[in-house]
Amino acid sequence: MIELVNETAYAAIDVAIREITSAAHRPEGSYVSLPLLYPSGSTVVVRVAGGPSTFFVTDFGMGFTEAEMMGCDRIYLRQARAISERTGVGFDEHAFFAIRVGGDQLAGAIVTIANCSAEAVTISAFKAAEKAAVDASEFLIAKLETVFGANRVARKEKLVGASNHEWEFAAAVKDGRRTSLFEFATKHPNSVANVAMKMGDIALLDHAPRRIVMVHSKMEMGTYLGVLSHTASIVEETISGDQMRKLAEAA
Amino acid sequence: MHADLSILYSAQKTFPFRSKWQFRDAEWMVLTSPIDIDGVTVEGLKFRAMAMRQRPDEHVSFQLEYYPPRRQPRGGPFARIEWRPLRGHNNKMIGPPELRNKLQKCTHHHEFWVNWNHSQNSVRKGALDISVPIEPEPSYDQIVAFVGKEFRISNIDWLPSPDWSATMF
């Protein structure tokens, strides 16, 4: 355990704490910078206006702007509305706000607005990463249809696994009695876990269909590749049509 | 497959036309423009600037962004410059050692190569986690010239100043 040894250490800590929060006073209000970070690493700033008895606190659309710059502003609007409902904080489609905030509530309102803004951006960034996986599935399906023909590719194929749970797969390629199941996995832990779970359950079936997982880059997947390769073959999205055909025919 | 962002970043670029600032809402204005390389308007490549309507001479962001057609990887900004920001930036525990855990409150640059060399995958997804301060604090004209030089946009003088004339305060 590290112990603080003298008053100099306390003073350094006090200086650091004073640096964590700051306010820039402007005619339209005071911009308060807080020790909260958006996913980009930018600090969360809220604006306080009004006073001296009641105040107006808003993130003045900073969260929306952060999301817009990351290309997930539409997701942000949905998340922000939900957070607004859950927390009772106002949201006007651009900014979180709290009105008629008393002086004794001001500190709490600043923290609440800042957290709502940061949470909405963080969730939006997370959801945008998930959405990329859906877009990737569309690419996978398009590629399968090019290689095998649209009539042999079934989208959103459902199959019951050994657990008796019904799973949905991005696509299946059917050739007579032979079926190959396809999924796309991203490096995101949720994506890997989800794909590994469904492939594992199918692998336990008698006469299990061939299972193929497409990834953007094997290098990028790192050790997650091993998690997926327990129960499925893995290909990169740059795989040629011939290789894809051979893989499915080996089923 | 994805475009090589390092090639896009290094290429000499131009604005294909003179874009205008648009008022997005009561607080913000935005300017976006496609980008030309060798006379071709490149799919998914865009310049974006943002400013606050009521904050003249403060808090203007400039960024280059690229969104692959299939959004895989998802794309996003791959270089950004923040002029006189109201919000600071913290590199956390990455990037140049001397800048770690330091709050950069002044004009700073989410420089492409610093971020690219740290994590290409992060940059392809629009995460620019590392910034470096720009010192001394530049004027607006100086930062626009800097944006032109860093982003390699030869006709950066086509970028109009933000329209702060409707400032309410």
Short mmCIF file of C-alpha atoms in Angstrom, two decimals:
data_model
loop_
_atom_site.label_atom_id
_atom_site.label_comp_id
_atom_site.label_asym_id
_atom_site.label_seq_id
_atom_site.Cartn_x
_atom_site.Cartn_y
_atom_site.Cartn_z
CA MET A 1 0.00 0.00 0.00
CA ILE A 2 1.27 3.48 -0.88
CA GLU A 3 0.88 5.99 1.94
CA LEU A 4 0.76 9.73 1.55
CA VAL A 5 3.66 11.16 3.40
CA ASN A 6 3.23 14.86 3.79
CA GLU A 7 1.30 18.03 3.18
CA THR A 8 3.00 18.49 -0.22
CA ALA A 9 1.26 15.36 -1.47
CA TYR A 10 -2.10 16.65 -0.22
CA ALA A 11 -1.50 19.94 -2.00
CA ALA A 12 -0.68 18.17 -5.27
CA ILE A 13 -3.89 16.18 -4.98
CA ASP A 14 -5.90 19.33 -4.28
CA VAL A 15 -4.41 20.96 -7.39
CA ALA A 16 -5.28 17.87 -9.48
CA ILE A 17 -8.85 17.87 -8.20
CA ARG A 18 -9.25 21.54 -9.04
CA GLU A 19 -8.05 20.79 -12.57
CA ILE A 20 -10.63 18.05 -13.06
CA THR A 21 -13.52 20.47 -13.32
CA SER A 22 -13.45 23.96 -14.76
CA ALA A 23 -15.86 26.60 -16.01
CA ALA A 24 -15.59 29.03 -18.89
CA HIS A 25 -17.97 31.95 -18.33
CA ARG A 26 -19.56 33.40 -21.45
CA PRO A 27 -22.49 35.80 -22.03
CA GLU A 28 -24.95 32.99 -22.82
CA GLY A 29 -23.90 30.85 -19.85
CA SER A 30 -21.04 29.06 -18.17
CA TYR A 31 -19.50 26.07 -19.89
CA VAL A 32 -18.61 23.53 -17.22
CA SER A 33 -16.05 20.89 -18.17
CA LEU A 34 -16.45 17.68 -16.21
CA PRO A 35 -14.32 14.60 -15.50
CA LEU A 36 -16.45 12.49 -17.81
CA LEU A 37 -15.26 11.43 -21.24
CA TYR A 38 -17.14 10.68 -24.44
CA PRO A 39 -15.84 7.60 -26.31
CA SER A 40 -13.65 9.94 -28.40
CA GLY A 41 -11.76 11.03 -25.29
CA SER A 42 -13.33 14.50 -25.32
CA THR A 43 -14.47 15.79 -21.97
CA VAL A 44 -18.18 16.27 -21.38
CA VAL A 45 -19.18 19.93 -21.14
CA VAL A 46 -22.54 21.29 -19.99
CA ARG A 47 -23.77 24.87 -20.10
CA VAL A 48 -25.41 26.53 -17.10
CA ALA A 49 -27.49 29.66 -17.70
CA GLY A 50 -29.88 31.77 -15.67
CA GLY A 51 -29.59 32.29 -11.91
CA PRO A 52 -29.25 33.52 -9.32
CA SER A 53 -32.20 31.55 -7.92
CA THR A 54 -33.01 29.11 -10.76
CA PHE A 55 -30.79 27.77 -13.50
CA PHE A 56 -31.04 26.12 -16.92
CA VAL A 57 -28.61 23.25 -17.49
CA THR A 58 -28.01 21.73 -20.92
CA ASP A 59 -25.46 19.76 -22.88
CA PHE A 60 -26.36 22.21 -25.73
CA GLY A 61 -26.34 19.30 -28.20
CA MET A 62 -22.70 18.40 -27.55
CA GLY A 63 -23.61 14.72 -27.21
CA PHE A 64 -25.54 14.82 -30.49
CA THR A 65 -22.57 16.52 -32.15
CA GLU A 66 -20.19 13.86 -30.84
CA ALA A 67 -22.49 11.18 -32.26
CA GLU A 68 -22.83 13.04 -35.56
CA MET A 69 -19.07 13.21 -35.91
CA MET A 70 -18.92 9.46 -35.37
CA GLY A 71 -21.69 8.85 -37.91
CA CYS A 72 -24.17 7.45 -35.38
CA ASP A 73 -26.46 10.44 -34.85
CA ARG A 74 -29.63 8.54 -35.76
CA ILE A 75 -28.86 5.86 -33.20
CA TYR A 76 -28.11 8.63 -30.71
CA LEU A 77 -31.59 10.11 -31.07
CA ARG A 78 -33.22 6.80 -30.16
CA GLN A 79 -30.91 6.24 -27.20
CA ALA A 80 -31.23 9.81 -25.97
CA ARG A 81 -35.03 9.62 -26.03
CA ALA A 82 -34.93 6.41 -24.00
CA ILE A 83 -32.47 7.88 -21.48
CA SER A 84 -34.59 11.00 -21.23
CA GLU A 85 -37.67 8.95 -20.39
CA ARG A 86 -35.79 6.80 -17.90
CA THR A 87 -34.15 9.67 -16.03
CA GLY A 88 -36.82 12.35 -16.31
CA VAL A 89 -34.35 14.68 -17.98
CA GLY A 90 -35.59 16.81 -20.89
CA PHE A 91 -34.45 16.06 -24.44
CA ASP A 92 -35.50 18.24 -27.39
CA GLU A 93 -34.11 16.04 -30.20
CA HIS A 94 -30.76 17.78 -29.98
CA ALA A 95 -29.90 18.55 -26.39
CA PHE A 96 -30.43 17.17 -22.91
CA PHE A 97 -31.64 19.85 -20.49
CA ALA A 98 -33.00 20.55 -17.03
CA ILE A 99 -35.08 23.67 -16.38
CA ARG A 100 -35.87 25.57 -13.17
CA VAL A 101 -32.97 24.07 -11.29
CA GLY A 102 -32.61 25.54 -7.79
CA GLY A 103 -29.23 26.58 -6.46
CA ASP A 104 -29.16 23.62 -4.08
CA GLN A 105 -29.87 21.26 -7.01
CA LEU A 106 -27.38 22.78 -9.42
CA ALA A 107 -24.45 20.46 -8.73
CA GLY A 108 -26.67 17.38 -9.06
CA ALA A 109 -28.29 18.66 -12.25
CA ILE A 110 -24.90 19.33 -13.85
CA VAL A 111 -23.78 15.77 -13.06
CA THR A 112 -27.08 14.28 -14.28
CA ILE A 113 -27.09 16.13 -17.62
CA ALA A 114 -23.43 15.30 -18.20
CA ASN A 115 -23.97 11.62 -17.48
CA CYS A 116 -27.04 11.43 -19.73
CA SER A 117 -25.05 12.97 -22.59
CA ALA A 118 -22.05 10.69 -22.08
CA GLU A 119 -24.21 7.58 -21.69
CA ALA A 120 -26.19 8.28 -24.87
CA VAL A 121 -23.00 8.72 -26.92
CA THR A 122 -21.34 5.65 -25.41
CA ILE A 123 -24.35 3.42 -26.11
CA SER A 124 -24.65 4.85 -29.64
CA ALA A 125 -21.03 4.04 -30.40
CA PHE A 126 -21.59 0.51 -29.09
CA LYS A 127 -24.77 0.05 -31.14
CA ALA A 128 -23.05 1.39 -34.26
CA ALA A 129 -20.42 -1.32 -33.88
CA GLU A 130 -23.17 -3.94 -33.64
CA LYS A 131 -24.88 -2.51 -36.71
CA ALA A 132 -21.68 -2.99 -38.67
CA ALA A 133 -22.09 -6.74 -38.11
CA VAL A 134 -25.57 -6.63 -39.65
CA ASP A 135 -24.21 -4.76 -42.66
CA ALA A 136 -21.48 -7.39 -42.92
CA SER A 137 -24.10 -10.15 -42.98
CA GLU A 138 -25.69 -8.46 -45.98
CA PHE A 139 -22.32 -8.55 -47.70
CA LEU A 140 -21.96 -12.23 -46.85
CA ILE A 141 -25.38 -13.00 -48.34
CA ALA A 142 -24.65 -11.01 -51.48
CA LYS A 143 -21.42 -12.94 -51.94
CA LEU A 144 -23.15 -16.29 -51.43
CA GLU A 145 -25.83 -15.39 -53.97
CA THR A 146 -23.15 -14.48 -56.50
CA VAL A 147 -21.33 -17.78 -56.00
CA PHE A 148 -24.24 -20.20 -55.60
CA GLY A 149 -27.16 -18.36 -57.18
CA ALA A 150 -29.97 -16.71 -55.24
CA ASN A 151 -32.25 -19.78 -55.48
CA ARG A 152 -29.80 -21.87 -53.44
CA VAL A 153 -29.27 -19.28 -50.69
CA ALA A 154 -31.80 -19.05 -47.87
CA ARG A 155 -31.67 -15.92 -45.73
CA LYS A 156 -32.27 -16.01 -41.99
CA GLU A 157 -32.33 -19.78 -41.93
CA LYS A 158 -33.72 -21.23 -38.71
CA LEU A 159 -32.47 -24.49 -37.27
CA VAL A 160 -33.00 -26.29 -33.96
CA GLY A 161 -29.77 -27.20 -32.18
CA ALA A 162 -28.91 -30.08 -29.87
CA SER A 163 -30.25 -28.08 -26.93
CA ASN A 164 -33.64 -27.90 -28.63
CA HIS A 165 -33.18 -24.15 -28.97
CA GLU A 166 -34.03 -22.66 -32.34
CA TRP A 167 -31.22 -20.53 -33.83
CA GLU A 168 -31.30 -18.12 -36.72
CA PHE A 169 -28.39 -18.02 -39.17
CA ALA A 170 -27.50 -15.23 -41.59
CA ALA A 171 -27.74 -17.63 -44.52
CA ALA A 172 -27.79 -21.27 -45.56
CA VAL A 173 -26.71 -22.76 -48.86
CA LYS A 174 -28.76 -25.78 -49.83
CA ASP A 175 -27.81 -28.40 -52.36
CA GLY A 176 -30.23 -31.29 -52.23
CA ARG A 177 -29.92 -32.82 -48.80
CA ARG A 178 -26.66 -31.02 -48.08
CA THR A 179 -26.81 -27.74 -46.14
CA SER A 180 -24.08 -25.28 -45.17
CA LEU A 181 -24.79 -22.64 -42.56
CA PHE A 182 -23.10 -19.22 -42.79
CA GLU A 183 -22.62 -16.48 -40.22
CA PHE A 184 -20.52 -13.33 -40.05
CA ALA A 185 -18.56 -12.54 -36.89
CA THR A 186 -16.88 -9.30 -35.93
CA LYS A 187 -14.13 -8.85 -33.39
CA HIS A 188 -16.70 -7.63 -30.88
CA PRO A 189 -16.95 -10.06 -27.92
CA ASN A 190 -20.76 -10.15 -28.16
CA SER A 191 -20.56 -11.11 -31.82
CA VAL A 192 -18.01 -13.87 -31.18
CA ALA A 193 -19.97 -15.26 -28.23
CA ASN A 194 -23.24 -15.25 -30.14
CA VAL A 195 -21.82 -17.00 -33.21
CA ALA A 196 -19.81 -19.52 -31.15
CA MET A 197 -22.89 -20.38 -29.09
CA LYS A 198 -25.14 -21.13 -32.04
CA MET A 199 -22.45 -22.96 -34.03
CA GLY A 200 -21.61 -25.07 -30.96
CA ASP A 201 -25.20 -26.12 -30.45
CA ILE A 202 -25.58 -27.09 -34.11
CA ALA A 203 -22.26 -28.99 -34.12
CA LEU A 204 -23.63 -31.38 -31.50
CA LEU A 205 -26.41 -32.57 -33.82
CA ASP A 206 -26.22 -35.93 -35.54
CA HIS A 207 -25.55 -35.24 -39.21
CA ALA A 208 -24.85 -31.60 -38.39
CA PRO A 209 -24.71 -29.27 -41.40
CA ARG A 210 -21.42 -27.67 -42.37
CA ARG A 211 -20.79 -24.45 -40.42
CA ILE A 212 -18.82 -21.57 -41.92
CA VAL A 213 -18.06 -18.25 -40.25
CA MET A 214 -16.88 -15.30 -42.31
CA VAL A 215 -14.70 -12.65 -40.66
CA HIS A 216 -13.25 -9.41 -41.92
CA SER A 217 -9.68 -10.38 -41.09
CA LYS A 218 -8.33 -13.42 -39.26
CA MET A 219 -5.41 -11.35 -38.03
CA GLU A 220 -7.79 -8.82 -36.53
CA MET A 221 -9.78 -11.55 -34.75
CA GLY A 222 -6.71 -12.70 -32.81
CA THR A 223 -7.48 -15.32 -30.15
CA TYR A 224 -11.22 -15.07 -30.88
CA LEU A 225 -10.43 -17.16 -33.96
CA GLY A 226 -9.77 -20.12 -31.68
CA VAL A 227 -13.12 -19.62 -29.96
CA LEU A 228 -14.93 -19.85 -33.28
CA SER A 229 -12.82 -22.59 -34.84
CA HIS A 230 -13.92 -25.13 -32.21
CA THR A 231 -17.13 -25.66 -34.09
CA ALA A 232 -16.91 -23.92 -37.46
CA SER A 233 -14.66 -23.31 -40.44
CA ILE A 234 -13.55 -19.72 -40.75
CA VAL A 235 -12.94 -17.74 -43.91
CA GLU A 236 -12.03 -14.15 -44.60
CA GLU A 237 -14.35 -11.96 -46.61
CA THR A 238 -11.81 -11.88 -49.46
CA ILE A 239 -12.30 -15.64 -50.08
CA SER A 240 -12.71 -16.47 -53.78
CA GLY A 241 -15.89 -17.93 -55.22
CA ASP A 242 -14.09 -21.19 -56.04
CA GLN A 243 -12.86 -21.60 -52.48
CA MET A 244 -16.33 -20.89 -51.16
CA ARG A 245 -17.82 -23.50 -53.50
CA LYS A 246 -15.27 -26.14 -52.43
CA LEU A 247 -15.98 -25.44 -48.79
CA ALA A 248 -19.72 -25.84 -49.18
CA GLU A 249 -19.32 -28.97 -51.35
CA ALA A 250 -17.19 -30.58 -48.66
CA ALA A 251 -20.25 -30.60 -46.41
CA MET B 1 -11.88 -5.02 -48.81
CA HIS B 2 -11.36 -1.49 -47.55
CA ALA B 3 -9.74 1.63 -48.93
CA ASP B 4 -6.26 2.28 -47.64
CA LEU B 5 -6.80 5.29 -45.40
CA SER B 6 -3.10 6.10 -45.44
CA ILE B 7 -3.29 6.55 -49.22
CA LEU B 8 -6.44 8.66 -48.93
CA TYR B 9 -4.81 10.78 -46.25
CA SER B 10 -1.58 11.26 -48.16
CA ALA B 11 -3.25 12.13 -51.45
CA GLN B 12 -3.51 15.72 -52.62
CA LYS B 13 -7.18 16.70 -52.36
CA THR B 14 -9.53 19.42 -53.51
CA PHE B 15 -13.04 20.59 -52.71
CA PRO B 16 -15.09 19.95 -55.88
CA PHE B 17 -17.22 23.07 -55.21
CA ARG B 18 -17.66 25.84 -52.65
CA SER B 19 -19.78 24.44 -49.81
CA LYS B 20 -21.74 26.63 -47.41
CA TRP B 21 -22.32 26.46 -43.69
CA GLN B 22 -25.78 25.15 -42.80
CA PHE B 23 -27.58 25.94 -39.55
CA ARG B 24 -28.36 22.52 -38.09
CA ASP B 25 -30.34 23.81 -35.13
CA ALA B 26 -30.36 26.76 -32.74
CA GLU B 27 -26.90 25.89 -31.43
CA TRP B 28 -24.83 24.39 -34.22
CA MET B 29 -23.79 24.94 -37.81
CA VAL B 30 -22.23 22.35 -40.07
CA LEU B 31 -20.36 22.38 -43.34
CA THR B 32 -19.81 19.17 -45.24
CA SER B 33 -18.17 18.65 -48.60
CA PRO B 34 -17.24 15.69 -50.79
CA ILE B 35 -13.56 15.47 -51.62
CA ASP B 36 -11.86 15.06 -54.98
CA ILE B 37 -8.62 13.20 -55.56
CA ASP B 38 -7.11 13.48 -59.05
CA GLY B 39 -10.37 14.89 -60.36
CA VAL B 40 -12.49 12.04 -59.02
CA THR B 41 -14.98 12.62 -56.22
CA VAL B 42 -14.14 9.72 -53.96
CA GLU B 43 -17.02 7.59 -52.74
CA GLY B 44 -17.39 7.77 -48.96
CA LEU B 45 -14.73 10.46 -48.46
CA LYS B 46 -15.93 13.67 -46.87
CA PHE B 47 -14.79 16.85 -45.14
CA ARG B 48 -16.84 18.08 -42.21
CA ALA B 49 -16.59 21.21 -40.10
CA MET B 50 -18.75 22.10 -37.12
CA ALA B 51 -19.10 25.33 -35.14
CA MET B 52 -21.42 26.84 -32.57
CA ARG B 53 -23.67 29.61 -33.86
CA GLN B 54 -23.35 31.70 -30.73
CA ARG B 55 -19.66 31.14 -29.99
CA PRO B 56 -17.67 33.25 -32.42
CA ASP B 57 -13.97 32.51 -32.65
CA GLU B 58 -14.24 29.41 -30.50
CA HIS B 59 -14.93 25.69 -30.73
CA VAL B 60 -14.62 24.81 -34.42
CA SER B 61 -13.91 21.22 -35.50
CA PHE B 62 -12.56 20.12 -38.86
CA GLN B 63 -12.38 16.49 -39.86
CA LEU B 64 -11.80 14.14 -42.75
CA GLU B 65 -14.08 11.12 -42.70
CA TYR B 66 -14.43 8.00 -44.76
CA TYR B 67 -17.36 5.61 -44.76
CA PRO B 68 -16.83 2.43 -46.81
CA PRO B 69 -19.89 1.61 -48.92
CA ARG B 70 -20.63 -1.52 -46.89
CA ARG B 71 -19.69 0.07 -43.58
CA GLN B 72 -17.38 -2.86 -42.80
CA PRO B 73 -15.28 -1.70 -41.14
CA ARG B 74 -17.78 0.94 -40.20
CA GLY B 75 -15.66 3.98 -41.00
CA GLY B 76 -15.81 7.46 -39.53
CA PRO B 77 -13.41 10.35 -39.03
CA PHE B 78 -9.76 9.57 -39.67
CA ALA B 79 -8.22 12.97 -38.89
CA ARG B 80 -9.61 15.84 -36.82
CA ILE B 81 -8.48 19.27 -35.72
CA GLU B 82 -10.24 21.06 -32.86
CA TRP B 83 -9.73 24.83 -32.72
CA ARG B 84 -10.16 26.59 -29.37
CA PRO B 85 -12.45 23.82 -28.08
CA LEU B 86 -14.79 24.20 -25.13
CA ARG B 87 -14.15 20.55 -24.38
CA GLY B 88 -10.74 19.23 -23.60
CA HIS B 89 -9.24 15.94 -24.70
CA ASN B 90 -7.54 13.24 -22.66
CA ASN B 91 -5.35 10.65 -24.40
CA LYS B 92 -5.78 8.41 -21.36
CA MET B 93 -2.84 6.01 -21.15
CA ILE B 94 -1.94 5.82 -24.84
CA GLY B 95 -0.03 7.90 -27.34
CA PRO B 96 3.14 9.93 -26.77
CA PRO B 97 4.25 9.29 -23.17
CA GLU B 98 4.61 12.99 -22.39
CA LEU B 99 0.94 13.58 -23.29
CA ARG B 100 -0.64 10.70 -21.41
CA ASN B 101 -3.22 11.59 -18.77
CA LYS B 102 -2.92 15.26 -19.62
CA LEU B 103 -6.03 17.24 -20.36
CA GLN B 104 -5.49 19.18 -23.59
CA LYS B 105 -7.74 22.19 -23.19
CA CYS B 106 -6.40 24.20 -26.11
CA THR B 107 -6.40 23.68 -29.88
CA HIS B 108 -5.39 20.13 -30.64
CA HIS B 109 -4.90 17.79 -33.53
CA HIS B 110 -6.09 14.18 -33.74
CA GLU B 111 -3.26 13.60 -36.16
CA PHE B 112 -3.73 10.76 -38.63
CA TRP B 113 -0.28 9.16 -38.45
CA VAL B 114 -0.07 9.18 -34.67
CA ASN B 115 -3.41 7.37 -34.45
CA TRP B 116 -2.73 5.15 -37.48
CA ASN B 117 0.58 3.98 -36.07
CA HIS B 118 -1.07 3.26 -32.75
CA SER B 119 -4.03 1.24 -34.13
CA GLN B 120 -5.10 1.01 -37.77
CA ASN B 121 -8.21 -0.90 -36.78
CA SER B 122 -9.32 1.87 -34.44
CA VAL B 123 -8.83 4.53 -37.09
CA ARG B 124 -10.81 2.47 -39.63
CA LYS B 125 -13.68 2.52 -37.15
CA GLY B 126 -13.46 6.27 -36.65
CA ALA B 127 -11.73 6.23 -33.27
CA LEU B 128 -9.11 8.97 -32.99
CA ASP B 129 -8.05 8.40 -29.42
CA ILE B 130 -4.81 10.35 -29.52
CA SER B 131 -4.38 14.07 -30.00
CA VAL B 132 -1.42 16.42 -29.82
CA PRO B 133 -1.63 20.08 -28.84
CA ILE B 134 -1.11 22.82 -31.43
CA GLU B 135 0.98 25.59 -29.91
CA PRO B 136 0.96 28.53 -29.86
CA GLU B 137 -2.80 28.98 -30.11
CA PRO B 138 -3.47 29.81 -33.81
CA SER B 139 -5.87 32.43 -35.18
CA TYR B 140 -8.80 31.27 -37.33
CA ASP B 141 -6.95 32.05 -40.55
CA GLN B 142 -3.91 30.20 -39.27
CA ILE B 143 -5.91 27.11 -38.31
CA VAL B 144 -7.61 27.01 -41.72
CA ALA B 145 -4.21 27.15 -43.39
CA PHE B 146 -3.05 24.39 -41.04
CA VAL B 147 -6.11 22.27 -41.93
CA GLY B 148 -5.34 22.72 -45.61
CA LYS B 149 -1.73 21.69 -45.13
CA GLU B 150 -2.41 18.70 -42.87
CA PHE B 151 -5.44 17.39 -44.75
CA ARG B 152 -3.70 18.21 -48.06
CA ILE B 153 -6.65 20.18 -49.42
CA SER B 154 -5.09 22.51 -51.97
CA ASN B 155 -8.08 24.85 -52.34
CA ILE B 156 -8.76 25.21 -48.59
CA ASP B 157 -9.38 28.91 -49.28
CA TRP B 158 -12.78 27.76 -50.62
CA LEU B 159 -13.75 27.01 -47.01
CA PRO B 160 -15.86 29.98 -45.87
CA SER B 161 -15.66 31.32 -42.31
CA PRO B 162 -18.49 30.15 -40.06
CA ASP B 163 -21.50 32.44 -40.22
CA TRP B 164 -21.44 34.00 -36.78
CA SER B 165 -23.38 37.06 -37.94
CA ALA B 166 -26.62 35.73 -36.42
CA THR B 167 -25.05 35.49 -32.96
CA MET B 168 -27.77 36.02 -30.41
CA PHE B 169 -25.63 37.34 -27.58
#
